[in-house]
mmCIF file of C-alpha atoms in Angstrom:
data_model
loop_
_atom_site.group_PDB
_atom_site.id
_atom_site.type_symbol
_atom_site.label_atom_id
_atom_site.label_comp_id
_atom_site.label_asym_id
_atom_site.label_seq_id
_atom_site.Cartn_x
_atom_site.Cartn_y
_atom_site.Cartn_z
ATOM 1 C CA UNK A 1 -52.669 -54.765 -275.890
ATOM 2 C CA UNK A 2 -51.388 -51.238 -276.399
ATOM 3 C CA UNK A 3 -49.028 -50.266 -273.576
ATOM 4 C CA UNK A 4 -46.625 -47.405 -273.019
ATOM 5 C CA UNK A 5 -43.817 -49.822 -272.064
ATOM 6 C CA UNK A 6 -43.802 -53.571 -272.602
ATOM 7 C CA UNK A 7 -41.201 -54.064 -269.882
ATOM 8 C CA UNK A 8 -43.717 -52.746 -267.339
ATOM 9 C CA UNK A 9 -46.327 -55.452 -267.967
ATOM 10 C CA UNK A 10 -47.014 -56.934 -264.520
ATOM 11 C CA UNK A 11 -45.306 -54.029 -262.739
ATOM 12 C CA UNK A 12 -46.293 -53.951 -259.061
ATOM 13 C CA UNK A 13 -46.456 -50.171 -258.697
ATOM 14 C CA UNK A 14 -47.444 -50.250 -255.036
ATOM 15 C CA UNK A 15 -46.696 -52.958 -252.477
ATOM 16 C CA UNK A 16 -45.310 -56.336 -253.614
ATOM 17 C CA UNK A 17 -48.275 -58.372 -252.394
ATOM 18 C CA UNK A 18 -51.473 -59.952 -253.662
ATOM 19 C CA UNK A 19 -54.587 -60.645 -251.604
ATOM 20 C CA UNK A 20 -55.827 -59.647 -248.175
ATOM 21 C CA UNK A 21 -59.307 -58.987 -246.852
ATOM 22 C CA UNK A 22 -61.751 -58.940 -249.810
ATOM 23 C CA UNK A 23 -58.774 -58.677 -252.176
ATOM 24 C CA UNK A 24 -57.917 -62.367 -251.727
ATOM 25 C CA UNK A 25 -61.478 -63.316 -252.643
ATOM 26 C CA UNK A 26 -61.248 -61.192 -255.803
ATOM 27 C CA UNK A 27 -57.931 -62.766 -256.787
ATOM 28 C CA UNK A 28 -59.435 -66.248 -256.467
ATOM 29 C CA UNK A 29 -62.524 -65.236 -258.442
ATOM 30 C CA UNK A 30 -60.215 -63.975 -261.198
ATOM 31 C CA UNK A 31 -58.547 -67.379 -261.118
ATOM 32 C CA UNK A 32 -61.879 -69.222 -261.197
ATOM 33 C CA UNK A 33 -62.883 -67.241 -264.299
ATOM 34 C CA UNK A 34 -59.642 -68.087 -266.092
ATOM 35 C CA UNK A 35 -57.511 -65.047 -265.236
ATOM 36 C CA UNK A 36 -53.766 -65.267 -264.667
ATOM 37 C CA UNK A 37 -53.321 -63.484 -261.322
ATOM 38 C CA UNK A 38 -53.500 -66.611 -259.151
ATOM 39 C CA UNK A 39 -51.047 -68.547 -261.316
ATOM 40 C CA UNK A 40 -48.590 -65.648 -261.355
ATOM 41 C CA UNK A 41 -48.879 -65.269 -257.574
ATOM 42 C CA UNK A 42 -48.252 -68.948 -256.855
ATOM 43 C CA UNK A 43 -45.088 -68.826 -258.981
ATOM 44 C CA UNK A 44 -43.787 -65.431 -257.861
ATOM 45 C CA UNK A 45 -44.940 -65.540 -254.215
ATOM 46 C CA UNK A 46 -42.374 -65.769 -251.418
ATOM 47 C CA UNK A 47 -44.736 -65.881 -248.415
ATOM 48 C CA UNK A 48 -48.320 -67.138 -248.150
ATOM 49 C CA UNK A 49 -50.823 -66.624 -245.320
ATOM 50 C CA UNK A 50 -54.540 -67.060 -244.701
ATOM 51 C CA UNK A 51 -55.846 -64.012 -242.830
ATOM 52 C CA UNK A 52 -58.734 -63.910 -240.336
ATOM 53 C CA UNK A 53 -58.677 -67.629 -239.567
ATOM 54 C CA UNK A 54 -59.995 -66.888 -236.045
ATOM 55 C CA UNK A 55 -63.176 -65.481 -237.619
ATOM 56 C CA UNK A 56 -65.876 -66.934 -239.856
ATOM 57 C CA UNK A 57 -65.043 -68.511 -243.227
ATOM 58 C CA UNK A 58 -66.624 -65.632 -245.172
ATOM 59 C CA UNK A 59 -63.667 -63.405 -244.254
ATOM 60 C CA UNK A 60 -60.872 -65.968 -244.563
ATOM 61 C CA UNK A 61 -58.585 -64.229 -247.033
ATOM 62 C CA UNK A 62 -55.419 -65.507 -248.724
ATOM 63 C CA UNK A 63 -52.492 -63.090 -248.927
ATOM 64 C CA UNK A 64 -49.140 -63.543 -250.625
ATOM 65 C CA UNK A 65 -45.954 -61.534 -250.478
ATOM 66 C CA UNK A 66 -44.441 -61.554 -253.969
ATOM 67 C CA UNK A 67 -40.999 -61.080 -255.440
ATOM 68 C CA UNK A 68 -41.604 -57.850 -257.349
ATOM 69 C CA UNK A 69 -39.149 -58.599 -260.160
ATOM 70 C CA UNK A 70 -40.264 -62.229 -260.544
ATOM 71 C CA UNK A 71 -43.965 -61.263 -260.609
ATOM 72 C CA UNK A 72 -43.327 -58.963 -263.552
ATOM 73 C CA UNK A 73 -41.226 -61.586 -265.330
ATOM 74 C CA UNK A 74 -43.867 -64.312 -264.927
ATOM 75 C CA UNK A 75 -46.704 -61.954 -265.934
ATOM 76 C CA UNK A 76 -44.970 -60.897 -269.138
ATOM 77 C CA UNK A 77 -44.092 -64.498 -270.025
ATOM 78 C CA UNK A 78 -47.684 -65.656 -269.621
ATOM 79 C CA UNK A 79 -49.134 -62.653 -271.469
ATOM 80 C CA UNK A 80 -46.714 -63.011 -274.378
ATOM 81 C CA UNK A 81 -47.501 -66.725 -274.660
ATOM 82 C CA UNK A 82 -51.281 -66.150 -274.780
ATOM 83 C CA UNK A 83 -52.693 -67.261 -278.167
ATOM 84 C CA UNK A 84 -54.206 -64.607 -280.454
ATOM 85 C CA UNK A 85 -52.829 -61.747 -278.355
ATOM 86 C CA UNK A 86 -50.410 -59.167 -279.757
ATOM 87 C CA UNK A 87 -48.645 -56.457 -277.775
ATOM 88 C CA UNK A 88 -47.893 -52.997 -279.175
ATOM 89 C CA UNK A 89 -45.588 -50.587 -277.367
ATOM 90 C CA UNK A 90 -47.187 -47.243 -278.187
ATOM 91 C CA UNK A 91 -49.333 -44.471 -276.721
ATOM 92 C CA UNK A 92 -53.100 -44.489 -277.231
ATOM 93 C CA UNK A 93 -54.068 -40.893 -278.015
ATOM 94 C CA UNK A 94 -57.648 -40.947 -279.351
ATOM 95 C CA UNK A 95 -60.803 -43.081 -279.191
ATOM 96 C CA UNK A 96 -62.419 -43.175 -282.644
ATOM 97 C CA UNK A 97 -66.199 -43.452 -282.898
ATOM 98 C CA UNK A 98 -68.852 -43.739 -285.585
ATOM 99 C CA UNK A 99 -72.160 -42.379 -284.355
ATOM 100 C CA UNK A 100 -72.252 -43.493 -280.725
ATOM 101 C CA UNK A 101 -70.140 -46.655 -281.105
ATOM 102 C CA UNK A 102 -66.431 -47.379 -280.920
ATOM 103 C CA UNK A 103 -64.747 -47.671 -284.317
ATOM 104 C CA UNK A 104 -61.086 -47.830 -283.340
ATOM 105 C CA UNK A 105 -58.081 -46.374 -281.586
ATOM 106 C CA UNK A 106 -55.500 -43.900 -282.801
ATOM 107 C CA UNK A 107 -51.966 -44.499 -281.542
ATOM 108 C CA UNK A 108 -49.126 -41.994 -281.506
ATOM 109 C CA UNK A 109 -46.869 -44.002 -283.830
ATOM 110 C CA UNK A 110 -48.869 -46.927 -285.214
ATOM 111 C CA UNK A 111 -51.776 -44.775 -286.351
ATOM 112 C CA UNK A 112 -55.333 -46.156 -286.522
ATOM 113 C CA UNK A 113 -56.290 -49.601 -285.213
ATOM 114 C CA UNK A 114 -59.850 -50.629 -286.059
ATOM 115 C CA UNK A 115 -61.849 -52.105 -283.190
ATOM 116 C CA UNK A 116 -65.472 -52.816 -282.270
ATOM 117 C CA UNK A 117 -64.670 -52.805 -278.555
ATOM 118 C CA UNK A 118 -61.932 -51.213 -276.437
ATOM 119 C CA UNK A 119 -61.085 -51.640 -272.753
ATOM 120 C CA UNK A 120 -59.259 -48.685 -271.184
ATOM 121 C CA UNK A 121 -57.021 -49.668 -268.250
ATOM 122 C CA UNK A 122 -55.024 -46.494 -267.783
ATOM 123 C CA UNK A 123 -54.119 -46.839 -264.101
ATOM 124 C CA UNK A 124 -52.729 -43.606 -262.648
ATOM 125 C CA UNK A 125 -51.423 -42.279 -265.966
ATOM 126 C CA UNK A 126 -54.192 -40.028 -267.361
ATOM 127 C CA UNK A 127 -52.827 -36.460 -267.237
ATOM 128 C CA UNK A 128 -50.817 -37.609 -264.228
ATOM 129 C CA UNK A 129 -48.758 -35.439 -261.900
ATOM 130 C CA UNK A 130 -46.351 -36.719 -259.224
ATOM 131 C CA UNK A 131 -45.940 -34.719 -256.006
ATOM 132 C CA UNK A 132 -42.734 -34.808 -253.940
ATOM 133 C CA UNK A 133 -43.414 -32.350 -251.145
ATOM 134 C CA UNK A 134 -44.035 -29.038 -252.896
ATOM 135 C CA UNK A 135 -42.227 -30.208 -256.053
ATOM 136 C CA UNK A 136 -44.351 -31.480 -258.964
ATOM 137 C CA UNK A 137 -43.335 -33.592 -261.962
ATOM 138 C CA UNK A 138 -45.286 -35.029 -264.895
ATOM 139 C CA UNK A 139 -45.628 -38.818 -264.707
ATOM 140 C CA UNK A 140 -47.919 -41.624 -263.602
ATOM 141 C CA UNK A 141 -45.213 -43.575 -261.784
ATOM 142 C CA UNK A 142 -41.558 -42.984 -260.925
ATOM 143 C CA UNK A 143 -39.514 -43.020 -264.147
ATOM 144 C CA UNK A 144 -42.665 -43.546 -266.244
ATOM 145 C CA UNK A 145 -44.440 -41.056 -268.546
ATOM 146 C CA UNK A 146 -48.004 -39.751 -268.293
ATOM 147 C CA UNK A 147 -50.800 -40.083 -270.887
ATOM 148 C CA UNK A 148 -52.234 -36.685 -271.810
ATOM 149 C CA UNK A 149 -54.049 -36.742 -275.201
ATOM 150 C CA UNK A 150 -56.339 -39.628 -274.216
ATOM 151 C CA UNK A 151 -58.044 -37.537 -271.511
ATOM 152 C CA UNK A 152 -58.710 -34.805 -274.061
ATOM 153 C CA UNK A 153 -60.183 -37.407 -276.427
ATOM 154 C CA UNK A 154 -62.571 -38.716 -273.747
ATOM 155 C CA UNK A 155 -63.723 -35.219 -272.833
ATOM 156 C CA UNK A 156 -64.307 -34.401 -276.495
ATOM 157 C CA UNK A 157 -66.610 -37.438 -276.658
ATOM 158 C CA UNK A 158 -68.624 -36.135 -273.729
ATOM 159 C CA UNK A 159 -67.191 -38.469 -271.076
ATOM 160 C CA UNK A 160 -66.944 -36.717 -267.728
ATOM 161 C CA UNK A 161 -63.614 -37.048 -265.930
ATOM 162 C CA UNK A 162 -62.766 -36.387 -262.300
ATOM 163 C CA UNK A 163 -59.498 -36.213 -260.416
ATOM 164 C CA UNK A 164 -58.090 -38.542 -257.756
ATOM 165 C CA UNK A 165 -54.812 -38.935 -255.926
ATOM 166 C CA UNK A 166 -52.971 -41.909 -254.512
ATOM 167 C CA UNK A 167 -49.645 -42.349 -252.785
ATOM 168 C CA UNK A 168 -46.777 -44.684 -252.080
ATOM 169 C CA UNK A 169 -44.559 -45.057 -248.981
ATOM 170 C CA UNK A 170 -40.771 -44.923 -248.780
ATOM 171 C CA UNK A 171 -38.661 -48.035 -249.298
ATOM 172 C CA UNK A 172 -35.811 -48.769 -246.898
ATOM 173 C CA UNK A 173 -32.603 -50.809 -246.796
ATOM 174 C CA UNK A 174 -33.226 -53.952 -244.761
ATOM 175 C CA UNK A 175 -29.584 -53.991 -243.632
ATOM 176 C CA UNK A 176 -30.293 -50.828 -241.599
ATOM 177 C CA UNK A 177 -33.303 -52.252 -239.696
ATOM 178 C CA UNK A 178 -33.353 -53.606 -236.141
ATOM 179 C CA UNK A 179 -35.773 -56.483 -236.715
ATOM 180 C CA UNK A 180 -35.826 -57.371 -233.006
ATOM 181 C CA UNK A 181 -38.104 -54.354 -232.499
ATOM 182 C CA UNK A 182 -40.706 -55.802 -234.879
ATOM 183 C CA UNK A 183 -43.043 -58.776 -234.560
ATOM 184 C CA UNK A 184 -42.313 -61.376 -237.262
ATOM 185 C CA UNK A 185 -45.221 -62.611 -239.347
ATOM 186 C CA UNK A 186 -44.554 -66.107 -240.667
ATOM 187 C CA UNK A 187 -46.201 -67.827 -243.591
ATOM 188 C CA UNK A 188 -48.705 -70.641 -243.101
ATOM 189 C CA UNK A 189 -47.805 -74.263 -243.653
ATOM 190 C CA UNK A 190 -48.873 -75.699 -245.966
ATOM 191 C CA UNK A 191 -48.804 -72.508 -248.008
ATOM 192 C CA UNK A 192 -52.346 -71.676 -249.226
ATOM 193 C CA UNK A 193 -52.489 -71.550 -253.011
ATOM 194 C CA UNK A 194 -54.104 -68.824 -255.041
ATOM 195 C CA UNK A 195 -54.760 -70.847 -258.175
ATOM 196 C CA UNK A 196 -56.812 -74.000 -258.525
ATOM 197 C CA UNK A 197 -55.471 -74.715 -262.006
ATOM 198 C CA UNK A 198 -52.471 -76.671 -260.712
ATOM 199 C CA UNK A 199 -48.871 -76.001 -261.649
ATOM 200 C CA UNK A 200 -46.458 -74.348 -259.227
ATOM 201 C CA UNK A 201 -46.632 -75.305 -255.544
ATOM 202 C CA UNK A 202 -46.294 -72.100 -253.463
ATOM 203 C CA UNK A 203 -43.475 -71.902 -250.887
ATOM 204 C CA UNK A 204 -42.768 -69.714 -247.861
ATOM 205 C CA UNK A 205 -39.302 -68.185 -248.208
ATOM 206 C CA UNK A 206 -39.420 -64.942 -246.159
ATOM 207 C CA UNK A 207 -41.094 -63.315 -243.160
ATOM 208 C CA UNK A 208 -42.890 -59.983 -242.970
ATOM 209 C CA UNK A 209 -42.705 -57.779 -239.866
ATOM 210 C CA UNK A 210 -45.191 -55.713 -237.863
ATOM 211 C CA UNK A 211 -44.368 -52.492 -236.012
ATOM 212 C CA UNK A 212 -46.018 -49.205 -235.071
ATOM 213 C CA UNK A 213 -45.720 -45.470 -235.356
ATOM 214 C CA UNK A 214 -45.701 -43.468 -232.111
ATOM 215 C CA UNK A 215 -46.466 -40.014 -230.741
ATOM 216 C CA UNK A 216 -43.083 -38.641 -231.827
ATOM 217 C CA UNK A 217 -43.777 -39.851 -235.375
ATOM 218 C CA UNK A 218 -47.131 -38.095 -235.360
ATOM 219 C CA UNK A 219 -45.687 -34.859 -233.931
ATOM 220 C CA UNK A 220 -43.146 -34.600 -236.765
ATOM 221 C CA UNK A 221 -45.831 -35.255 -239.390
ATOM 222 C CA UNK A 222 -48.170 -32.629 -237.894
ATOM 223 C CA UNK A 223 -45.335 -30.103 -237.772
ATOM 224 C CA UNK A 224 -44.632 -30.761 -241.461
ATOM 225 C CA UNK A 225 -48.162 -30.310 -242.817
ATOM 226 C CA UNK A 226 -47.284 -26.862 -244.148
ATOM 227 C CA UNK A 227 -44.988 -28.704 -246.585
ATOM 228 C CA UNK A 228 -47.516 -31.349 -247.558
ATOM 229 C CA UNK A 229 -49.205 -30.988 -250.978
ATOM 230 C CA UNK A 230 -52.275 -32.622 -249.424
ATOM 231 C CA UNK A 231 -52.671 -29.968 -246.742
ATOM 232 C CA UNK A 232 -51.456 -26.841 -248.537
ATOM 233 C CA UNK A 233 -54.044 -27.134 -251.334
ATOM 234 C CA UNK A 234 -51.528 -28.118 -254.001
ATOM 235 C CA UNK A 235 -53.457 -31.383 -254.398
ATOM 236 C CA UNK A 236 -57.140 -30.489 -254.456
ATOM 237 C CA UNK A 237 -58.676 -33.924 -255.111
ATOM 238 C CA UNK A 238 -59.429 -36.798 -252.766
ATOM 239 C CA UNK A 239 -58.039 -40.309 -252.777
ATOM 240 C CA UNK A 240 -59.776 -43.649 -253.332
ATOM 241 C CA UNK A 241 -61.436 -44.939 -250.183
ATOM 242 C CA UNK A 242 -59.381 -47.110 -247.813
ATOM 243 C CA UNK A 243 -56.051 -45.920 -249.223
ATOM 244 C CA UNK A 244 -55.104 -43.069 -246.827
ATOM 245 C CA UNK A 245 -51.715 -41.400 -246.458
ATOM 246 C CA UNK A 246 -49.966 -41.294 -243.085
ATOM 247 C CA UNK A 247 -50.713 -37.544 -243.053
ATOM 248 C CA UNK A 248 -54.452 -38.308 -243.293
ATOM 249 C CA UNK A 249 -54.228 -40.981 -240.608
ATOM 250 C CA UNK A 250 -52.478 -38.646 -238.177
ATOM 251 C CA UNK A 251 -54.881 -35.754 -238.804
ATOM 252 C CA UNK A 252 -58.202 -37.584 -239.159
ATOM 253 C CA UNK A 253 -57.543 -40.239 -236.507
ATOM 254 C CA UNK A 254 -55.678 -38.082 -234.011
ATOM 255 C CA UNK A 255 -57.135 -40.107 -231.116
ATOM 256 C CA UNK A 256 -55.110 -43.169 -232.178
ATOM 257 C CA UNK A 257 -51.750 -43.263 -230.352
ATOM 258 C CA UNK A 258 -50.180 -45.425 -233.050
ATOM 259 C CA UNK A 259 -50.697 -46.846 -236.537
ATOM 260 C CA UNK A 260 -49.554 -50.120 -238.079
ATOM 261 C CA UNK A 261 -46.272 -50.311 -239.981
ATOM 262 C CA UNK A 262 -45.564 -53.454 -242.013
ATOM 263 C CA UNK A 263 -42.125 -54.279 -243.402
ATOM 264 C CA UNK A 264 -42.564 -56.254 -246.613
ATOM 265 C CA UNK A 265 -39.617 -57.782 -248.527
ATOM 266 C CA UNK A 266 -39.389 -56.595 -252.134
ATOM 267 C CA UNK A 267 -37.837 -59.861 -253.340
ATOM 268 C CA UNK A 268 -35.281 -62.606 -252.793
ATOM 269 C CA UNK A 269 -32.370 -60.846 -254.506
ATOM 270 C CA UNK A 270 -32.684 -57.509 -252.701
ATOM 271 C CA UNK A 271 -32.575 -56.228 -249.121
ATOM 272 C CA UNK A 272 -35.031 -53.455 -249.955
ATOM 273 C CA UNK A 273 -38.239 -53.361 -247.891
ATOM 274 C CA UNK A 274 -41.613 -51.786 -248.663
ATOM 275 C CA UNK A 275 -42.882 -49.911 -245.583
ATOM 276 C CA UNK A 276 -46.622 -50.482 -245.783
ATOM 277 C CA UNK A 277 -48.837 -48.129 -243.794
ATOM 278 C CA UNK A 278 -46.952 -44.850 -244.186
ATOM 279 C CA UNK A 279 -47.767 -43.674 -247.717
ATOM 280 C CA UNK A 280 -46.697 -40.040 -247.886
ATOM 281 C CA UNK A 281 -45.959 -37.086 -250.148
ATOM 282 C CA UNK A 282 -43.990 -35.095 -247.575
ATOM 283 C CA UNK A 283 -40.528 -33.782 -248.583
ATOM 284 C CA UNK A 284 -37.611 -36.211 -248.358
ATOM 285 C CA UNK A 285 -36.102 -34.723 -245.200
ATOM 286 C CA UNK A 286 -39.452 -34.955 -243.408
ATOM 287 C CA UNK A 287 -39.793 -38.598 -244.429
ATOM 288 C CA UNK A 288 -36.336 -39.403 -243.060
ATOM 289 C CA UNK A 289 -37.162 -37.655 -239.777
ATOM 290 C CA UNK A 290 -40.462 -39.388 -239.075
ATOM 291 C CA UNK A 291 -39.367 -42.833 -240.332
ATOM 292 C CA UNK A 292 -36.420 -42.821 -237.925
ATOM 293 C CA UNK A 293 -38.735 -42.244 -234.948
ATOM 294 C CA UNK A 294 -40.293 -45.686 -235.505
ATOM 295 C CA UNK A 295 -38.871 -48.263 -233.125
ATOM 296 C CA UNK A 296 -36.447 -50.464 -235.044
ATOM 297 C CA UNK A 297 -35.974 -47.892 -237.817
ATOM 298 C CA UNK A 298 -33.782 -45.428 -235.864
ATOM 299 C CA UNK A 299 -30.913 -46.009 -238.321
ATOM 300 C CA UNK A 300 -33.032 -46.834 -241.359
ATOM 301 C CA UNK A 301 -31.639 -45.805 -244.713
ATOM 302 C CA UNK A 302 -34.316 -44.760 -247.216
ATOM 303 C CA UNK A 303 -33.657 -46.151 -250.699
ATOM 304 C CA UNK A 304 -36.713 -44.569 -252.388
ATOM 305 C CA UNK A 305 -38.853 -41.755 -251.024
ATOM 306 C CA UNK A 306 -42.645 -41.817 -251.082
ATOM 307 C CA UNK A 307 -44.709 -39.541 -253.307
ATOM 308 C CA UNK A 308 -48.293 -38.879 -254.404
ATOM 309 C CA UNK A 309 -49.800 -39.195 -257.883
ATOM 310 C CA UNK A 310 -52.758 -37.155 -259.134
ATOM 311 C CA UNK A 311 -54.661 -38.488 -262.165
ATOM 312 C CA UNK A 312 -57.920 -38.436 -264.145
ATOM 313 C CA UNK A 313 -60.649 -41.012 -263.564
ATOM 314 C CA UNK A 314 -64.163 -41.797 -264.834
ATOM 315 C CA UNK A 315 -66.983 -41.230 -262.265
ATOM 316 C CA UNK A 316 -69.384 -44.077 -261.535
ATOM 317 C CA UNK A 317 -72.378 -42.535 -263.299
ATOM 318 C CA UNK A 318 -70.534 -42.853 -266.632
ATOM 319 C CA UNK A 319 -70.654 -46.696 -266.577
ATOM 320 C CA UNK A 320 -73.136 -49.548 -266.799
ATOM 321 C CA UNK A 321 -72.765 -52.624 -264.589
ATOM 322 C CA UNK A 322 -70.933 -54.280 -267.495
ATOM 323 C CA UNK A 323 -68.263 -51.539 -267.102
ATOM 324 C CA UNK A 324 -69.267 -50.189 -270.513
ATOM 325 C CA UNK A 325 -69.452 -46.451 -271.036
ATOM 326 C CA UNK A 326 -73.073 -45.222 -270.969
ATOM 327 C CA UNK A 327 -72.409 -42.736 -273.782
ATOM 328 C CA UNK A 328 -70.263 -44.771 -276.196
ATOM 329 C CA UNK A 329 -71.119 -48.354 -277.098
ATOM 330 C CA UNK A 330 -68.105 -50.651 -277.120
ATOM 331 C CA UNK A 331 -65.969 -48.522 -274.784
ATOM 332 C CA UNK A 332 -65.182 -50.214 -271.458
ATOM 333 C CA UNK A 333 -63.254 -49.045 -268.392
ATOM 334 C CA UNK A 334 -61.354 -51.091 -265.811
ATOM 335 C CA UNK A 335 -59.053 -50.471 -262.855
ATOM 336 C CA UNK A 336 -57.990 -47.175 -261.356
ATOM 337 C CA UNK A 337 -59.638 -45.232 -264.170
ATOM 338 C CA UNK A 338 -62.876 -46.271 -262.410
ATOM 339 C CA UNK A 339 -61.825 -44.697 -259.120
ATOM 340 C CA UNK A 340 -60.707 -47.893 -257.388
ATOM 341 C CA UNK A 341 -57.345 -48.883 -255.971
ATOM 342 C CA UNK A 342 -55.518 -52.207 -255.799
ATOM 343 C CA UNK A 343 -54.128 -54.885 -258.126
ATOM 344 C CA UNK A 344 -56.914 -57.335 -257.352
ATOM 345 C CA UNK A 345 -59.722 -54.854 -257.992
ATOM 346 C CA UNK A 346 -58.065 -53.853 -261.259
ATOM 347 C CA UNK A 347 -57.580 -57.451 -262.388
ATOM 348 C CA UNK A 348 -61.183 -58.372 -261.548
ATOM 349 C CA UNK A 349 -62.592 -55.355 -263.369
ATOM 350 C CA UNK A 350 -60.290 -55.969 -266.327
ATOM 351 C CA UNK A 351 -61.501 -59.529 -266.586
ATOM 352 C CA UNK A 352 -65.185 -58.518 -266.444
ATOM 353 C CA UNK A 353 -64.724 -55.646 -268.894
ATOM 354 C CA UNK A 354 -62.761 -57.918 -271.227
ATOM 355 C CA UNK A 355 -65.424 -60.626 -271.110
ATOM 356 C CA UNK A 356 -68.121 -58.099 -271.920
ATOM 357 C CA UNK A 357 -66.103 -56.427 -274.674
ATOM 358 C CA UNK A 358 -65.546 -59.848 -276.234
ATOM 359 C CA UNK A 359 -69.218 -60.801 -275.833
ATOM 360 C CA UNK A 360 -70.354 -57.596 -277.483
ATOM 361 C CA UNK A 361 -67.954 -57.992 -280.396
ATOM 362 C CA UNK A 362 -69.322 -61.523 -280.935
ATOM 363 C CA UNK A 363 -72.973 -60.574 -280.538
ATOM 364 C CA UNK A 364 -73.357 -62.507 -277.287
ATOM 365 C CA UNK A 365 -75.288 -61.384 -274.180
ATOM 366 C CA UNK A 366 -73.312 -59.485 -271.508
ATOM 367 C CA UNK A 367 -72.150 -60.912 -268.186
ATOM 368 C CA UNK A 368 -73.612 -59.106 -265.176
ATOM 369 C CA UNK A 369 -72.603 -60.457 -261.768
ATOM 370 C CA UNK A 370 -74.965 -60.085 -258.821
ATOM 371 C CA UNK A 371 -73.874 -59.282 -255.284
ATOM 372 C CA UNK A 372 -74.789 -62.655 -253.781
ATOM 373 C CA UNK A 373 -72.560 -65.072 -255.744
ATOM 374 C CA UNK A 374 -69.422 -62.961 -256.267
ATOM 375 C CA UNK A 375 -67.217 -60.428 -254.497
ATOM 376 C CA UNK A 376 -66.677 -58.954 -257.952
ATOM 377 C CA UNK A 377 -70.459 -58.498 -258.143
ATOM 378 C CA UNK A 378 -70.342 -56.501 -254.893
ATOM 379 C CA UNK A 379 -67.441 -54.406 -256.187
ATOM 380 C CA UNK A 380 -69.111 -53.559 -259.489
ATOM 381 C CA UNK A 381 -72.507 -52.901 -257.892
ATOM 382 C CA UNK A 382 -70.903 -50.497 -255.407
ATOM 383 C CA UNK A 383 -68.906 -48.928 -258.212
ATOM 384 C CA UNK A 384 -71.722 -48.385 -260.696
ATOM 385 C CA UNK A 385 -74.883 -48.438 -258.577
#
């Protein structure tokens, strides 16, 4: 593994949760195929629920709230203890090819690493820009660098790249919240596990909370659109499907009088809460104004402001159903570089791309999942079809 920062292995960049509708199925498929996500979730989870239990079993979906810090700790421990796996803290700057096949990787400090197969899992870091209102900074995540030369290397090899954006909501101090204005969401007992490999028994240790925006919230957001990078043309690209900002919700679904707001604990040793449902790139003062219109958050103190990230991705016509590049044999893509969003989607794609990279290096046939036996098969077929 070549990574910009080893201490960010397992970093939950967005909300501190695993699972949900379709996502829970993917997480369990990753577990069934030997991946680590389910085991990490069972150990680092602090609330476990099964969603959609009033509906048919096909949409029953496990969801876990996780301790953000513990998830990262467990993930790094398990990765570092994996046999035959070494971790290099460096920047990948160039894909090396011979003819039309991968030959290796050039790193900024370590130089050339020979390889017959490479899986690129660059997340939101390729030529990434962060947007805070009308202010722009280079970076793929708060306090993290961006990866620039790798995009140039892919383009030089003839790989087409597009541009996407995603966003994150503000975090707030739980000590400033009136929880009586929110509906508590308790965990299920017994706590549904994510992994079938045994080990840690999951436990419910916290509650999440459900609230709503209102007309006053929406009025402030609409009045602030002239300061939004999404609506002033500063950000020209679109976002992954099903990951809209609160600005998009208010504008595109103006007929809705309210939108969901979920308060999600960040961990057991912090009062900080992730405010799911209001991802935004509006300026800080606008965020404070509209957050404090939400019932129960009138005195909320914001500990981190939301922002948007703009980054390069690989369009679907560049990949086979094995997640291998159509133009360069041995080069595979997984995660947000493929235009998707979500930890579970990234983990599932990473597992499939890794299996196929390994199979190719060993001269074995590829693994192609159909739509009927696997949610991952549906995801990849939609992504590459």
